[in-house]
């Protein structure tokens, strides 16, 4: 199937039970133990099918790599449907029946009559921002069917997990870096030397009015007061050398002993440009300004604490480098994290502090 003018491409399809989970995005997540399985079966009056037992023996819910399917109404991959809303399965403790939802939300008794005669036999295992819900349908007895619904009608209906997995794909908007990540032939030629205060900056940003001018302490204090947080000492020192601008240090390794292959590295400074102090904004500010206030509420619900993610570098809406104050608080040393955003905020890289991030940075060219 061809791509659209925006050139969305398929980067994976038809996962097995072994390749279903997104390993990188589930770091730190544990398995569902026998007690958790027994508890959900007793609470909902169901028996987990063997394939779900196998999946949850790896992780108790979490992120999946392949979550969409070809649209039934369009040839373009940009219109692909979400089979697994938000690309995440719920932990077992958060599974619920549509009967519970109806009672909790005080819906009329026949609210889900078009979906199943007995809505207590429809068990939600993934939930989107709207009404998109992935369910197990135990209505017929035996192994449950897999049903995607908007809570009004059945959008997709699979007799078993094999048919369901066969429809799943991973698609993303094409860009050279993403293609290189999936192409084992692409190499990165890196200068092994990390940056220093003297070598980090390589020129002013295109937005700079006064050339590569340094910030002063008053500007730093004003920015911190406006943002309600404390910038890392090393970052403050960089701003005292130059108030934002261009750097050639864009690459970080994704493993301790990376090879020259591109897939062992990530480009984390979008456009090679760090924002000036006056342009720094939080992820909440960005969502409000770009998406509008209504979208912000949905975004903030999905990504709790986005007002404590400070964007240092940004390309459009797709890639961003942030200081992450969510764990330690606004007056403490933040972690550094790089995200991409194509309807879902995906973490690409994380460093424990700005010193670790700075030491990871390298200059490089792909070949």
C-alpha positions as semicolon CSV with decimal commas, in nm:
position;residue;x (nm);y (nm);z (nm)
1;X;0,000;0,000;0,000
2;X;0,145;0,338;-0,096
3;X;0,220;0,626;0,139
4;X;0,038;0,960;0,142
5;X;0,185;1,291;0,040
6;X;0,307;1,312;0,399
7;X;0,484;0,980;0,340
8;X;0,384;0,771;0,640
9;X;0,557;0,433;0,626
10;X;0,519;0,092;0,785
11;X;0,815;-0,003;1,006
12;X;0,683;-0,329;1,146
13;X;0,383;-0,560;1,111
14;X;0,214;-0,871;1,253
15;X;0,394;-0,901;1,589
16;X;0,429;-1,233;1,764
17;X;0,372;-1,275;2,135
18;X;0,749;-1,236;2,175
19;X;0,768;-0,906;1,982
20;X;0,438;-0,753;2,097
21;X;0,567;-0,525;2,374
22;X;0,773;-0,210;2,321
23;X;1,069;-0,310;2,536
24;X;1,232;0,035;2,554
25;X;0,914;0,209;2,669
26;X;0,841;-0,055;2,933
27;X;1,171;-0,030;3,119
28;X;1,105;-0,076;3,490
29;X;0,760;-0,226;3,440
30;X;0,707;-0,565;3,605
31;X;0,518;-0,880;3,519
32;X;0,168;-0,969;3,636
33;X;0,201;-1,233;3,903
34;X;-0,030;-1,525;3,972
35;X;-0,212;-1,325;4,241
36;X;-0,291;-1,042;3,999
37;X;-0,422;-1,289;3,741
38;X;-0,638;-1,468;3,999
39;X;-0,772;-1,135;4,128
40;X;-0,888;-1,006;3,789
41;X;-1,043;-1,342;3,700
42;X;-1,237;-1,350;4,028
43;X;-1,341;-0,983;4,007
44;X;-1,469;-1,000;3,648
45;X;-1,577;-1,367;3,640
46;X;-1,352;-1,455;3,346
47;X;-1,061;-1,683;3,258
48;X;-0,762;-1,522;3,089
49;X;-0,685;-1,697;2,759
50;X;-0,336;-1,849;2,731
51;X;-0,207;-1,584;2,490
52;X;-0,289;-1,300;2,733
53;X;-0,139;-1,494;3,022
54;X;0,179;-1,520;2,818
55;X;0,181;-1,145;2,739
56;X;0,114;-1,038;3,097
57;X;0,380;-1,277;3,225
58;X;0,620;-1,030;3,059
59;X;0,457;-0,699;3,159
60;X;0,144;-0,611;3,355
61;X;0,016;-0,388;3,077
62;X;0,218;-0,116;2,909
63;X;0,331;0,016;2,573
64;X;0,315;-0,185;2,252
65;X;0,515;-0,129;1,934
66;X;0,251;-0,208;1,671
67;X;-0,088;-0,062;1,751
68;X;-0,256;0,035;1,425
69;X;-0,412;-0,125;1,116
70;X;-0,471;-0,023;0,757
71;X;-0,779;0,196;0,724
72;X;-1,086;0,029;0,578
73;X;-1,184;0,358;0,412
74;X;-0,856;0,492;0,270
75;X;-0,545;0,379;0,084
76;X;-0,321;0,616;0,281
77;X;-0,130;0,497;0,587
78;X;-0,187;0,842;0,741
79;X;-0,547;0,726;0,792
80;X;-0,450;0,402;0,966
81;X;-0,688;0,302;1,245
82;X;-0,582;0,257;1,607
83;X;-0,649;-0,104;1,707
84;X;-0,488;-0,060;2,048
85;X;-0,593;0,287;2,173
86;X;-0,296;0,496;2,291
87;X;-0,074;0,196;2,200
88;X;-0,109;0,067;2,558
89;X;-0,277;-0,225;2,731
90;X;-0,418;-0,157;3,078
91;X;-0,271;-0,326;3,387
92;X;-0,491;-0,614;3,505
93;X;-0,609;-0,417;3,808
94;X;-0,752;-0,153;3,572
95;X;-0,951;-0,387;3,348
96;X;-1,325;-0,329;3,373
97;X;-1,648;-0,451;3,218
98;X;-1,874;-0,219;3,020
99;X;-2,144;-0,304;3,274
100;X;-1,925;-0,143;3,544
101;X;-1,874;0,160;3,320
102;X;-2,248;0,192;3,260
103;X;-2,323;0,180;3,632
104;X;-2,040;0,417;3,722
105;X;-2,135;0,675;3,460
106;X;-2,510;0,624;3,521
107;X;-2,582;0,528;3,160
108;X;-2,920;0,385;3,067
109;X;-2,948;0,006;3,098
110;X;-2,944;-0,058;2,723
111;X;-2,646;0,172;2,651
112;X;-2,431;-0,108;2,512
113;X;-2,706;-0,331;2,375
114;X;-2,568;-0,298;2,021
115;X;-2,236;-0,436;2,137
116;X;-2,349;-0,737;2,340
117;X;-2,663;-0,865;2,506
118;X;-2,472;-0,885;2,837
119;X;-2,226;-0,597;2,874
120;X;-2,072;-0,760;3,182
121;X;-1,910;-1,001;2,933
122;X;-1,733;-0,716;2,747
123;X;-1,403;-0,653;2,927
124;X;-1,207;-0,337;2,842
125;X;-0,831;-0,394;2,818
126;X;-0,724;-0,071;2,638
127;X;-0,882;0,273;2,646
128;X;-0,835;0,585;2,433
129;X;-0,891;0,955;2,499
130;X;-1,234;0,939;2,335
131;X;-1,456;0,633;2,345
132;X;-1,217;0,405;2,161
133;X;-1,208;0,084;2,366
134;X;-1,046;-0,253;2,301
135;X;-1,245;-0,533;2,461
136;X;-1,246;-0,904;2,521
137;X;-1,591;-1,041;2,435
138;X;-1,680;-1,343;2,646
139;X;-2,044;-1,350;2,530
140;X;-2,017;-1,675;2,335
141;X;-1,822;-1,865;2,601
142;X;-1,481;-2,021;2,552
143;X;-1,187;-1,810;2,436
144;X;-1,299;-1,448;2,400
145;X;-1,324;-1,259;2,073
146;X;-1,129;-0,934;2,044
147;X;-1,344;-0,631;1,969
148;X;-1,260;-0,267;1,902
149;X;-1,553;-0,040;1,977
150;X;-1,639;0,329;2,004
151;X;-1,890;0,220;2,275
152;X;-2,171;0,249;2,018
153;X;-2,080;-0,012;1,757
154;X;-1,826;-0,282;1,683
155;X;-1,556;-0,127;1,466
156;X;-1,339;-0,439;1,436
157;X;-1,407;-0,794;1,549
158;X;-1,150;-1,075;1,560
159;X;-1,223;-1,441;1,641
160;X;-0,882;-1,495;1,805
161;X;-0,549;-1,334;1,882
162;X;-0,381;-1,466;1,566
163;X;-0,619;-1,268;1,342
164;X;-0,582;-0,965;1,568
165;X;-0,200;-0,968;1,566
166;X;-0,194;-1,017;1,188
167;X;-0,362;-0,677;1,139
168;X;-0,125;-0,479;1,364
169;X;0,138;-0,250;1,213
170;X;0,377;0,021;1,331
171;X;0,368;0,333;1,116
172;X;0,548;0,664;1,148
173;X;0,596;0,975;0,939
174;X;0,912;0,921;0,734
175;X;1,224;1,124;0,803
176;X;1,591;1,048;0,729
177;X;1,684;0,987;1,093
178;X;1,396;0,745;1,145
179;X;1,477;0,559;0,826
180;X;1,841;0,534;0,931
181;X;1,733;0,394;1,267
182;X;1,562;0,106;1,088
183;X;1,835;0,057;0,827
184;X;2,130;-0,149;0,960
185;X;2,352;-0,030;0,672
186;X;2,356;0,333;0,791
187;X;2,663;0,428;0,994
188;X;2,749;0,725;1,213
189;X;3,098;0,872;1,206
190;X;3,147;1,036;1,547
191;X;3,411;1,262;1,692
192;X;3,492;1,080;2,020
193;X;3,545;1,405;2,210
194;X;3,253;1,536;2,421
195;X;3,173;1,909;2,426
196;X;3,315;2,165;2,665
197;X;3,199;2,514;2,758
198;X;3,436;2,644;2,490
199;X;3,332;2,408;2,209
200;X;2,958;2,352;2,258
201;X;2,829;2,658;2,072
202;X;2,903;2,691;1,701
203;X;2,696;2,997;1,611
204;X;2,390;3,206;1,687
205;X;2,041;3,078;1,617
206;X;1,862;3,214;1,313
207;X;1,638;3,407;1,554
208;X;1,930;3,582;1,731
209;X;1,909;3,961;1,690
210;X;2,246;4,049;1,839
211;X;2,460;3,765;1,708
212;X;2,601;3,513;1,951
213;X;2,556;3,732;2,258
214;X;2,589;3,588;2,610
215;X;2,312;3,601;2,868
216;X;2,380;3,762;3,204
217;X;2,287;3,656;3,556
218;X;1,987;3,891;3,562
219;X;1,844;3,725;3,249
220;X;1,894;3,381;3,401
221;X;1,719;3,481;3,724
222;X;1,431;3,636;3,528
223;X;1,387;3,321;3,317
224;X;1,390;3,097;3,624
225;X;1,133;3,320;3,797
226;X;0,907;3,315;3,489
227;X;0,929;2,939;3,458
228;X;0,918;2,864;3,831
229;X;1,221;2,636;3,831
230;X;1,598;2,626;3,874
231;X;1,814;2,560;3,567
232;X;2,106;2,314;3,602
233;X;2,437;2,484;3,688
234;X;2,609;2,357;3,371
235;X;2,326;2,483;3,152
236;X;2,342;2,820;3,325
237;X;2,715;2,830;3,246
238;X;2,638;2,759;2,880
239;X;2,387;3,046;2,868
240;X;2,646;3,276;3,023
241;X;2,868;3,190;2,725
242;X;2,588;3,235;2,470
243;X;2,212;3,289;2,499
244;X;2,105;2,992;2,292
245;X;2,201;2,909;1,937
246;X;2,349;2,642;1,716
247;X;2,557;2,344;1,825
248;X;2,719;2,061;1,633
249;X;2,681;1,827;1,932
250;X;2,353;1,652;1,854
251;X;2,416;1,278;1,898
252;X;2,398;1,056;2,208
253;X;2,465;0,680;2,242
254;X;2,176;0,448;2,325
255;X;2,399;0,185;2,487
256;X;2,719;0,181;2,691
257;X;2,945;0,059;2,412
258;X;2,774;0,174;2,092
259;X;2,881;0,051;1,751
260;X;2,911;0,278;1,449
261;X;2,563;0,169;1,338
262;X;2,308;0,449;1,336
263;X;2,063;0,241;1,540
264;X;2,300;0,268;1,841
265;X;2,267;0,649;1,840
266;X;1,996;0,913;1,864
267;X;1,994;1,274;1,743
268;X;1,848;1,459;2,043
269;X;1,901;1,830;1,973
270;X;1,637;1,907;1,707
271;X;1,778;2,123;1,426
272;X;2,099;2,149;1,630
273;X;1,956;2,458;1,798
274;X;1,902;2,531;2,170
275;X;1,638;2,794;2,256
276;X;1,730;3,132;2,396
277;X;1,626;3,201;2,756
278;X;1,335;3,421;2,648
279;X;1,198;3,138;2,430
280;X;1,209;2,862;2,689
281;X;0,866;2,711;2,758
282;X;0,719;2,410;2,933
283;X;0,548;2,127;2,751
284;X;0,218;2,254;2,895
285;X;0,287;2,600;2,747
286;X;0,368;2,442;2,413
287;X;0,051;2,228;2,409
288;X;-0,161;2,530;2,505
289;X;-0,011;2,754;2,238
290;X;0,002;2,499;1,959
291;X;-0,304;2,284;2,017
292;X;-0,539;2,522;2,199
293;X;-0,683;2,511;2,546
294;X;-0,925;2,221;2,490
295;X;-0,647;2,003;2,353
296;X;-0,427;2,099;2,646
297;X;-0,670;1,946;2,892
298;X;-0,658;1,613;2,708
299;X;-0,280;1,638;2,675
300;X;-0,234;1,721;3,043
301;X;-0,451;1,428;3,147
302;X;-0,249;1,191;2,930
303;X;0,093;1,324;3,031
304;X;0,072;1,417;3,397
305;X;0,319;1,680;3,506
306;X;0,381;1,825;3,159
307;X;0,408;2,167;3,323
308;X;0,736;2,037;3,472
309;X;0,888;1,938;3,137
310;X;1,095;2,232;3,008
311;X;1,165;2,231;2,634
312;X;1,526;2,319;2,546
313;X;1,509;2,240;2,174
314;X;1,217;2,175;1,941
315;X;1,145;2,085;1,580
316;X;0,783;2,152;1,482
317;X;0,570;1,930;1,700
318;X;0,760;1,613;1,623
319;X;1,085;1,621;1,827
320;X;1,181;1,792;2,150
321;X;1,461;1,790;2,406
322;X;1,342;1,858;2,761
323;X;1,452;1,900;3,119
324;X;1,234;1,668;3,327
325;X;1,157;1,808;3,675
326;X;0,866;1,572;3,744
327;X;1,050;1,330;3,974
328;X;1,275;1,564;4,176
329;X;1,087;1,892;4,173
330;X;1,145;2,235;4,016
331;X;1,430;2,343;4,246
332;X;1,637;2,028;4,205
333;X;1,858;1,884;3,932
334;X;1,633;1,759;3,648
335;X;1,676;1,459;3,425
336;X;1,721;1,522;3,052
337;X;1,487;1,348;2,809
338;X;1,432;1,350;2,432
339;X;1,083;1,282;2,293
340;X;0,917;1,239;1,959
341;X;0,546;1,316;1,922
342;X;0,323;1,171;1,650
343;X;-0,002;1,156;1,844
344;X;0,183;0,978;2,125
345;X;0,471;1,115;2,331
346;X;0,751;0,860;2,292
347;X;1,073;0,874;2,493
348;X;1,387;0,830;2,281
349;X;1,663;0,899;2,534
350;X;1,703;0,983;2,903
351;X;2,000;1,099;3,114
352;X;2,004;1,116;3,494
353;X;2,117;1,483;3,493
354;X;2,253;1,756;3,265
355;X;2,616;1,661;3,336
356;X;2,552;1,304;3,213
357;X;2,370;1,440;2,907
358;X;2,654;1,683;2,830
359;X;2,912;1,406;2,861
360;X;2,708;1,183;2,623
361;X;2,692;1,442;2,343
362;X;2,897;1,390;2,029
363;X;2,939;1,550;1,687
364;X;2,878;1,312;1,398
365;X;2,769;1,256;1,039
366;X;2,573;0,965;0,894
367;X;2,707;0,769;0,599
